[in-house]
Tab-separated table of C-alpha atoms in Angstrom:
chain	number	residue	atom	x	y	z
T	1	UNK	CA	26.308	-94.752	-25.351
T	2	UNK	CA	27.111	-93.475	-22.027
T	3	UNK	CA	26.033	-96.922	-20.302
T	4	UNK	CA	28.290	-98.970	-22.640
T	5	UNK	CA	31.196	-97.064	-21.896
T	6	UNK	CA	30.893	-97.312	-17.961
T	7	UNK	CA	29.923	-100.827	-18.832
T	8	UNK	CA	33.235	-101.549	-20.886
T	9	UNK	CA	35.034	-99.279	-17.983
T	10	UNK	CA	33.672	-101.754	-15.379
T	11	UNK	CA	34.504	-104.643	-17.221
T	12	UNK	CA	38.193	-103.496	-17.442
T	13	UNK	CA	38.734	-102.917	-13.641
T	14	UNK	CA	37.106	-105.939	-13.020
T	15	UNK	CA	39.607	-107.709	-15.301
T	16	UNK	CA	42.628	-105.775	-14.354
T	17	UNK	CA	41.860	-105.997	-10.356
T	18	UNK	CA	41.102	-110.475	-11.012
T	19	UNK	CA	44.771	-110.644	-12.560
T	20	UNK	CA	46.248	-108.545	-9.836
T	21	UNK	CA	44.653	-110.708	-7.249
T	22	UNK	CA	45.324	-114.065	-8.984
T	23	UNK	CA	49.071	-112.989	-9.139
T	24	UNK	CA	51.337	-115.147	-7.377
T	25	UNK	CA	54.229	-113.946	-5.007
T	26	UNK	CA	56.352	-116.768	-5.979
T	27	UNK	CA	57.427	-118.889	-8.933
T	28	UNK	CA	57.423	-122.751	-9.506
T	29	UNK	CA	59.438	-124.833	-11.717
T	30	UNK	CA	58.150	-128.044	-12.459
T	31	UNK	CA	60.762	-131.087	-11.914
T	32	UNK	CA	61.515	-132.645	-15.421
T	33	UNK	CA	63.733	-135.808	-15.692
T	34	UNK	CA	66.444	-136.407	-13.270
T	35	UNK	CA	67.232	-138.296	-9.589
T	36	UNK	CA	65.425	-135.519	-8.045
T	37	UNK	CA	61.773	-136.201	-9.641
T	38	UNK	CA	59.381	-136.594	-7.409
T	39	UNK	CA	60.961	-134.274	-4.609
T	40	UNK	CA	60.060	-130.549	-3.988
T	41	UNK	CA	62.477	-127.853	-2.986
T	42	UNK	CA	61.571	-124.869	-1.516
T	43	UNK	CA	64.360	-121.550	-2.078
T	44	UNK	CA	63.276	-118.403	0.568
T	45	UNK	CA	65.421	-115.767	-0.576
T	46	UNK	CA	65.290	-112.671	1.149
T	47	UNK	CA	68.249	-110.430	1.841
T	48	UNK	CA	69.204	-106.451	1.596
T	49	UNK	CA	72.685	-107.339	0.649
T	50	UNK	CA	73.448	-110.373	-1.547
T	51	UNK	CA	70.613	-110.427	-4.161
T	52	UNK	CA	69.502	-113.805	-2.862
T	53	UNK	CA	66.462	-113.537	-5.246
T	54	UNK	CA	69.119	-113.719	-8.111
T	55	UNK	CA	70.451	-116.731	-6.746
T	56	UNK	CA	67.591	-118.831	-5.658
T	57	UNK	CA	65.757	-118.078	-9.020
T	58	UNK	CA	68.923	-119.221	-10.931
T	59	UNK	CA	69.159	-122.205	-8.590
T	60	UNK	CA	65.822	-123.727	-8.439
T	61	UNK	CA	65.696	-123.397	-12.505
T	62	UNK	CA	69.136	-125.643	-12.365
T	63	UNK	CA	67.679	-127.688	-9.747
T	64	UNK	CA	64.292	-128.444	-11.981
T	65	UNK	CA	65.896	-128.757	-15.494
T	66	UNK	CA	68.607	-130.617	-15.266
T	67	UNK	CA	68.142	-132.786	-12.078
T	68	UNK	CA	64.157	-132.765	-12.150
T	69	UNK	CA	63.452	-131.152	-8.703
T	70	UNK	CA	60.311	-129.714	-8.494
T	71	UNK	CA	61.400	-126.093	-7.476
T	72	UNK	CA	59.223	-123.376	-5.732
T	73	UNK	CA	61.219	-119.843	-4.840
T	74	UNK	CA	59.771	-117.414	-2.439
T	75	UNK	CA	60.559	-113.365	-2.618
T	76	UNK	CA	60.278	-110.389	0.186
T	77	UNK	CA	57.348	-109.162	-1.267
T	78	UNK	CA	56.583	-105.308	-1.339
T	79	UNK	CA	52.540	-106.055	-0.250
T	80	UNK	CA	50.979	-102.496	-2.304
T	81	UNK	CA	52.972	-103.494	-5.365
T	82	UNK	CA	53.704	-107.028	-5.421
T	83	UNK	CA	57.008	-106.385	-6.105
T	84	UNK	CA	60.141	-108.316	-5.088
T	85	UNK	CA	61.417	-105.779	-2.448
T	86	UNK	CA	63.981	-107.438	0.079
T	87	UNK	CA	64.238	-104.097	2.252
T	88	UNK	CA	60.462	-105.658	3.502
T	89	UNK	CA	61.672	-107.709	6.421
T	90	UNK	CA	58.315	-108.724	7.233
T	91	UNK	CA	56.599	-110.270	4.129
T	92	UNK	CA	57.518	-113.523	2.295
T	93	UNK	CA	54.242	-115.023	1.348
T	94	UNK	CA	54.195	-118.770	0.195
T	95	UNK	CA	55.838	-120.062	2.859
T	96	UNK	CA	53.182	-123.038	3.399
T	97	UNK	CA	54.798	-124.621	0.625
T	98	UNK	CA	57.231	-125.786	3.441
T	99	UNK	CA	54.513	-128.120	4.600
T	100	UNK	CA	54.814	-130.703	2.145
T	101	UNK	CA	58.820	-129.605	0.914
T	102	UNK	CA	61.587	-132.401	1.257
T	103	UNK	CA	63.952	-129.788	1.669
T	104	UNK	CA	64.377	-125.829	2.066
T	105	UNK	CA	67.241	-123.571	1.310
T	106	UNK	CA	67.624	-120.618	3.207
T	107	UNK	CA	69.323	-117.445	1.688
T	108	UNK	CA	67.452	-114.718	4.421
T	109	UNK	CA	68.528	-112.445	6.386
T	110	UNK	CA	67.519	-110.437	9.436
T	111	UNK	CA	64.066	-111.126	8.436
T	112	UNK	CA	61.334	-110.635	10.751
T	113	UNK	CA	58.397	-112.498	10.012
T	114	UNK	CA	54.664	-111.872	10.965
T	115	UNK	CA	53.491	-115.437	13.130
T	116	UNK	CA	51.159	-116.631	10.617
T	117	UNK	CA	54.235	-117.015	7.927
T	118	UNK	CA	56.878	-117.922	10.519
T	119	UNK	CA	54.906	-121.408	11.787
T	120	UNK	CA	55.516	-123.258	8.469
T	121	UNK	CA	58.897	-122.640	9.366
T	122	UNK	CA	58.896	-123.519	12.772
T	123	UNK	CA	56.742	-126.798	11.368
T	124	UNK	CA	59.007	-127.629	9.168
T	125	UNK	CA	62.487	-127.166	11.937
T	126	UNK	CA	59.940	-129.666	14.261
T	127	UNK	CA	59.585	-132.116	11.249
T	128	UNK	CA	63.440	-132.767	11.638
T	129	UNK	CA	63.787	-131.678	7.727
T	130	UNK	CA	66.704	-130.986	6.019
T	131	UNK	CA	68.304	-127.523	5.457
T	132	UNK	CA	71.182	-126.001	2.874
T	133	UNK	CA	72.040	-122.872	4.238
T	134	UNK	CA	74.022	-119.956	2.091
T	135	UNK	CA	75.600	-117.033	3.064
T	136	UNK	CA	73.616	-114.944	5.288
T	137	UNK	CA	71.216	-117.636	6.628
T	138	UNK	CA	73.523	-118.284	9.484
T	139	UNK	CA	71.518	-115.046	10.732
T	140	UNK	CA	68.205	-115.685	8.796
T	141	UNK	CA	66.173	-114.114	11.412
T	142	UNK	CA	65.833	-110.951	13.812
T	143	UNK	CA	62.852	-111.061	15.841
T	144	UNK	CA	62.261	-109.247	18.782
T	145	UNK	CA	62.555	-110.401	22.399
T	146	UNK	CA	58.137	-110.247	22.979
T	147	UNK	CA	57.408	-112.166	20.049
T	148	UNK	CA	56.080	-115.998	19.829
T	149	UNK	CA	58.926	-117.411	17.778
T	150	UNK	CA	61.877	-114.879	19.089
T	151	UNK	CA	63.826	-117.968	19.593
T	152	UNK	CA	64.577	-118.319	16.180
T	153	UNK	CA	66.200	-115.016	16.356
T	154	UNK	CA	70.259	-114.730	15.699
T	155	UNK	CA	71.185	-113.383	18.670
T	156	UNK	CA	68.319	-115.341	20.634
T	157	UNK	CA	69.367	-115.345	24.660
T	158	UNK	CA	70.741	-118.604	26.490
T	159	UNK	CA	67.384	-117.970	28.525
T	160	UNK	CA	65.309	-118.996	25.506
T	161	UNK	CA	66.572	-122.507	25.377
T	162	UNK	CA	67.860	-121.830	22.187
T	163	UNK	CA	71.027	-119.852	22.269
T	164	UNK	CA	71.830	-117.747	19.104
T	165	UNK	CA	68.642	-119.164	17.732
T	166	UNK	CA	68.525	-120.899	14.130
T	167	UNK	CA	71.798	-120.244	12.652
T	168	UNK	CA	73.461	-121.596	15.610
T	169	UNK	CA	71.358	-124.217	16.905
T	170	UNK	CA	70.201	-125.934	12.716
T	171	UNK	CA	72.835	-123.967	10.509
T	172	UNK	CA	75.702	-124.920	13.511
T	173	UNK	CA	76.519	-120.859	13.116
T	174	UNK	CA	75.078	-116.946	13.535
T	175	UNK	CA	77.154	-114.129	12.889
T	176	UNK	CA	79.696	-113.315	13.850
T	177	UNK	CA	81.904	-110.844	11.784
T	178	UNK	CA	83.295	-110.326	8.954
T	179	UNK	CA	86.725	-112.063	8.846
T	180	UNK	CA	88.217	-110.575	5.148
T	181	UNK	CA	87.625	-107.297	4.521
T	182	UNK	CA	84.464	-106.587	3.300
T	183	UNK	CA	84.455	-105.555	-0.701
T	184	UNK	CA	88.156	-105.744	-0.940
T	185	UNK	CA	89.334	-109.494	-0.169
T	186	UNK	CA	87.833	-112.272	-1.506
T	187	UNK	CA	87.646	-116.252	-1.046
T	188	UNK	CA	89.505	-118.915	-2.346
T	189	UNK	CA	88.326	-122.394	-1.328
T	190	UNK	CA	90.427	-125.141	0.374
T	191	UNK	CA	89.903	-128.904	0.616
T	192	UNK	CA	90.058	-130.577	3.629
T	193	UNK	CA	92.088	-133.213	3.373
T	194	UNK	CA	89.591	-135.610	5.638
T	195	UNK	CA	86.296	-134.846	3.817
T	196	UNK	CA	87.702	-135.432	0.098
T	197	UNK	CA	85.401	-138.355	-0.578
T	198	UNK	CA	82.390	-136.459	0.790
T	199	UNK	CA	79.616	-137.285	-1.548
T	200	UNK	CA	79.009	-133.142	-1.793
T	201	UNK	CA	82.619	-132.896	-2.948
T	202	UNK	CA	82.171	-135.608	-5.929
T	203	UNK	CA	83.194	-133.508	-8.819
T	204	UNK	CA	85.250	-130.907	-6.624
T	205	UNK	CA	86.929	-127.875	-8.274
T	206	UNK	CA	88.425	-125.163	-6.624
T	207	UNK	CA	86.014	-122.373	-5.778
T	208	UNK	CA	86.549	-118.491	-5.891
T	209	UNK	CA	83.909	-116.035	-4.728
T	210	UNK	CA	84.480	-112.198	-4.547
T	211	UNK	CA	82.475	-112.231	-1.285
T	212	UNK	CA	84.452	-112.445	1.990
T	213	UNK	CA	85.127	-114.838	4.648
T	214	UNK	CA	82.879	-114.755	7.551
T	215	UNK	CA	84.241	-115.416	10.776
T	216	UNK	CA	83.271	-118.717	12.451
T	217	UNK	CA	84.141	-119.854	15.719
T	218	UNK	CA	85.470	-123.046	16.311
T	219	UNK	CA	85.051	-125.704	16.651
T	220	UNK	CA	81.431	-126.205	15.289
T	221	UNK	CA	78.847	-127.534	17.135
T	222	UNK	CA	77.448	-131.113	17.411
T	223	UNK	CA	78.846	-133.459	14.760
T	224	UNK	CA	79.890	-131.111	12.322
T	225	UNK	CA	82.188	-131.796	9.968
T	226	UNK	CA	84.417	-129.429	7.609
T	227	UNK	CA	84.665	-129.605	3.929
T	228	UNK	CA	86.046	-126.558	2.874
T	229	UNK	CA	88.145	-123.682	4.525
T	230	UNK	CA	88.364	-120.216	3.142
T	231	UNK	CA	91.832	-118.715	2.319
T	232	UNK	CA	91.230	-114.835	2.250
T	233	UNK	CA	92.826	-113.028	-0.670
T	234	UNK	CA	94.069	-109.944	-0.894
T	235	UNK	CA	91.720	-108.733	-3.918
T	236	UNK	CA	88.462	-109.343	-5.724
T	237	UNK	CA	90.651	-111.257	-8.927
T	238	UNK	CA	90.515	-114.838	-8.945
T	239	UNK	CA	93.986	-114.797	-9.277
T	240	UNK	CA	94.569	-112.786	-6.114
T	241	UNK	CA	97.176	-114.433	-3.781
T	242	UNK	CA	96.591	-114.730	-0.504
T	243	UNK	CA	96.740	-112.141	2.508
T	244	UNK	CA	99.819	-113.149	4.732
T	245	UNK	CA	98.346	-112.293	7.993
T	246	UNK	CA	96.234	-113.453	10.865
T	247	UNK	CA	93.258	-113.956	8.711
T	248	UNK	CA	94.564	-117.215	7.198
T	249	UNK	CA	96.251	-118.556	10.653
T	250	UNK	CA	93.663	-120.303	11.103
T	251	UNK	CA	91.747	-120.480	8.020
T	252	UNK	CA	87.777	-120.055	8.610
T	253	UNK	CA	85.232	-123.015	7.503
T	254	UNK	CA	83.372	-122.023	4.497
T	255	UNK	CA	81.021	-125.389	4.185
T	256	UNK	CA	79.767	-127.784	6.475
T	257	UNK	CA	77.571	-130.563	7.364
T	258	UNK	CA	75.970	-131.545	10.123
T	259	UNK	CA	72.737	-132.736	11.437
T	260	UNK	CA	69.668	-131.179	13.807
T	261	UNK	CA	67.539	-132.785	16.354
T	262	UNK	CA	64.096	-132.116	16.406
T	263	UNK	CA	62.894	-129.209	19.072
T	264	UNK	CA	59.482	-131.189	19.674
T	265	UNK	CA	60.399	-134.957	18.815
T	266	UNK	CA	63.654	-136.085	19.692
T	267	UNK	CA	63.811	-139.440	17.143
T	268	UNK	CA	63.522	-136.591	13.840
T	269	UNK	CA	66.749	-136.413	12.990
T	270	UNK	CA	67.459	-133.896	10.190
T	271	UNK	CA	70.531	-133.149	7.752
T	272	UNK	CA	72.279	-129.875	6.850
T	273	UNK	CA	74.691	-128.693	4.413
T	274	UNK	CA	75.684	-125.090	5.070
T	275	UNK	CA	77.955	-122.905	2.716
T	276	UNK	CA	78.817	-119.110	4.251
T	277	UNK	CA	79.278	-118.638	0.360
T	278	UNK	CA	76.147	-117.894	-1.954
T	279	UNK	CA	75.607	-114.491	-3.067
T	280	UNK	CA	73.980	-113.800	-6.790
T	281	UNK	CA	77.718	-112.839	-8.137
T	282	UNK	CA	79.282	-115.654	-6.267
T	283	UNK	CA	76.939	-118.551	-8.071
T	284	UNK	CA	78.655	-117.088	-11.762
T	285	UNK	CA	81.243	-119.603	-10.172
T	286	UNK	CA	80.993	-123.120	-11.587
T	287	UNK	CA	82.489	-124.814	-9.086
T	288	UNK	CA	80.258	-122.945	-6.447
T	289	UNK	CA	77.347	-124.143	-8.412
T	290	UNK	CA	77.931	-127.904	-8.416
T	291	UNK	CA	78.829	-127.504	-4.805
T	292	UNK	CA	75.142	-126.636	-3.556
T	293	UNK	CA	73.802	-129.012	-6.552
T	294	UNK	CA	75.625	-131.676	-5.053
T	295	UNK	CA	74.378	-130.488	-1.694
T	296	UNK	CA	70.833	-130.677	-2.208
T	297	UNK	CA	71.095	-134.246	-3.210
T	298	UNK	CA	72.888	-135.308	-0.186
T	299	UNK	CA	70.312	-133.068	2.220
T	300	UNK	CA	67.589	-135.319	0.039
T	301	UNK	CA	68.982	-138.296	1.246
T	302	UNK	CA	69.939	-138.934	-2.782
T	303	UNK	CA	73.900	-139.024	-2.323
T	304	UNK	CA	74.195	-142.244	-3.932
T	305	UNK	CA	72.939	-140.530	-7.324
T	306	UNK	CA	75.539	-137.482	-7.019
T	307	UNK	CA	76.600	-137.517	-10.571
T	308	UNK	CA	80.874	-137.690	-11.292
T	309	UNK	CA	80.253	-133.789	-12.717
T	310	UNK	CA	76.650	-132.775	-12.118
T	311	UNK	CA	75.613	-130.364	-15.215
T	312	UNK	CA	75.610	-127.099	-13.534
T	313	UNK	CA	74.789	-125.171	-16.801
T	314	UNK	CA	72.963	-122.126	-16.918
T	315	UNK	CA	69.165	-122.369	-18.162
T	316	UNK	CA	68.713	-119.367	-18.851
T	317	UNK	CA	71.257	-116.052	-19.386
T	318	UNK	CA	72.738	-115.228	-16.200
T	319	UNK	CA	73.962	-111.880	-15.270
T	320	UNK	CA	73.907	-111.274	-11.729
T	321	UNK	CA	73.509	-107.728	-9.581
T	322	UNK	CA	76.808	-107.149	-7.772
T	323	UNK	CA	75.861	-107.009	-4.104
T	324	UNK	CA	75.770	-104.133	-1.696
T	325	UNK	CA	73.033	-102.669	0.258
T	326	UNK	CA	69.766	-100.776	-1.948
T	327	UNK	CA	70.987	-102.113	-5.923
T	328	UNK	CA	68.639	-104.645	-6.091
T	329	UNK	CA	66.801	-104.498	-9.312
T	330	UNK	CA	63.832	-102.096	-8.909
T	331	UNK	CA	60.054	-103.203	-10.257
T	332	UNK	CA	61.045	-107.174	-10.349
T	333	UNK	CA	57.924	-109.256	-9.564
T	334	UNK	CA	58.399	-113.308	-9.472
T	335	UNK	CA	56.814	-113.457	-12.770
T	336	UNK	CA	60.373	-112.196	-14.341
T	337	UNK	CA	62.213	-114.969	-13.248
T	338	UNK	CA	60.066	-117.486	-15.431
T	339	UNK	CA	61.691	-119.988	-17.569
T	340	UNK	CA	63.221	-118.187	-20.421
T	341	UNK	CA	63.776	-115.259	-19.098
T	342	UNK	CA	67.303	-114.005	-18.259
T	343	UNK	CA	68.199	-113.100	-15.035
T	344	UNK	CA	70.055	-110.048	-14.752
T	345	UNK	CA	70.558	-107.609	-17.645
């Protein structure tokens, strides 16, 4: 009797310790109908602050369903849990799925990356592929000085070739500041009057986000060009008028595009759409929404098929975590953020 039970004992851990090592760190959605078929996206969240997990999740299930992107999402992984933890700096596994992506949107921050993860990013940057870029992916990286891809860092030297690293040399930005007031002001979106027929602004709608404006110094590099400014309001209400100060004299850019060169081969050529907008409570906007929709089609190369109002519906509930630093949702693995699962409450 004894043997059977260590026997059935055995077979248990065996069982339990095969799903645990079978478990995936990140979560695919499968493109179904839609201009984007055929293309794969890859979303690396990964921020203390903005609950970019929320956001990429909730994006790449938009992205899949209704415009048939194939859609993988990468998490800070906690390594002894293999929970989504995005106080780990130094863990996002999955990231050779950049090897064969058509495009990758960033939503990191300050993330320090062990070498073996960070060159399918740095492959990917040489490629001279395309980038959206939200929120705090104008400083996606913080890598120190003695390490192999330190370049990439936001506040990378002029000695390393690559001043202000990523954000500044791809995104056209790194950070900066804060230019409303953190938690109390928000951001109202304003058309610029020269980038109306934009093929990202097909379907435009004004935008408010409780988020603030960051600063950004101008003008922007290379052959940027401006599609949005943010007016900074005095409160977190959509109806909030705006502050009557400095802060709006000049306004500050809130979405760009531009394009990269290629680090390694000078004839890749690669586009980017960056929005300092995109935290989890910021995408409950609509407008927001069909803004980065509308984005990844045009860094795809698929502006032509820009719908007049791309369906930005939720696909499944959405109820996002407000940001601020340690109220991420605790025990999340990438597992709950399958199709047909809520996000949120």
């Amino acid at each position: 009797m004894w043997r059977q039970k260590i026997m059935v004992c055995l077979a248990f851990f065996l069982w339990v310790s095969g799903s645990f090592a079978q478990e995936t760190h990140w979560i695919q959605y499968d493109g179904e109908e839609g201009p984007g078929k055929g293309k794969k996206v890859v979303l690396i969240s990964g921020d203390e602050e903005y609950r970019s997990e929320e956001a990429c999740a909730m994006l790449g299930k938009i992205l899949a369903k209704r415009h048939g992107f194939t859609c993988v999402v990468l998490f800070a992984i906690q390594p002894r849990t293999g929970e989504i933890d995005p106080t780990v700096q130094d863990n996002i596994p999955g990231m050779e799925h950049l090897a064969d992506a058509d495009l990758c949107v960033m939503a990191t921050r300050f993330r320090n990356l062990p070498d073996e993860q960070m060159k399918f990013f740095v492959e990917y940057v040489e490629a001279g592929k395309p980038f959206v870029g939200l929120r705090t992916a104008t400083h996606a990286f913080a890598i120190p000085a003695d390490r192999k891809y330190a370049r990439y860092s936001f506040n990378a030297p002029a000695a390393s070739g690559w001043e202000q690293g990523f954000g500044r040399q791809i995104l056209g930005e790194t950070w900066i500041a804060h230019h409303g007031e953190h938690g109390v002001e928000g951001t109202r979106s304003q058309l610029v009057p020269e980038s109306e027929n934009h093929p990202i602004l097909r379907g435009y709608q004004e935008i408010f986000v409780p988020t603030d404006v960051y600063r950004v110094r101008l003008p922007l590099p290379g052959d940027s060009r401006i599609l949005l400014f943010g007016e900074v309001t005095a409160s977190l209400e959509p109806d909030s008028p705006a502050v009557l100060n400095a802060k709006n004299e000049p306004k500050m850019p809130i979405a760009w595009v531009k394009s990269y060169v290629s680090p390694q081969n000078p004839s890749l050529q690669g586009r980017v759409f960056t929005t300092t907008m995109g935290a989890a409570v910021d995408l409950q906007s609509e407008g927001l929404r069909r803004l980065l929709v509308n984005g990844v089609y045009w860094a795809c190369g698929l502006e032509a098929q820009i719908p007049a109002q791309a369906n930005v519906d939720w696909v499944d509930s959405y109820h996002p975590t407000w940001f601020g630093f340690g109220k991420h949702r605790k025990g999340k693995k990438p597992a709950d953020f399958s199709l047909g699962k809520g996000i949120g409450l």
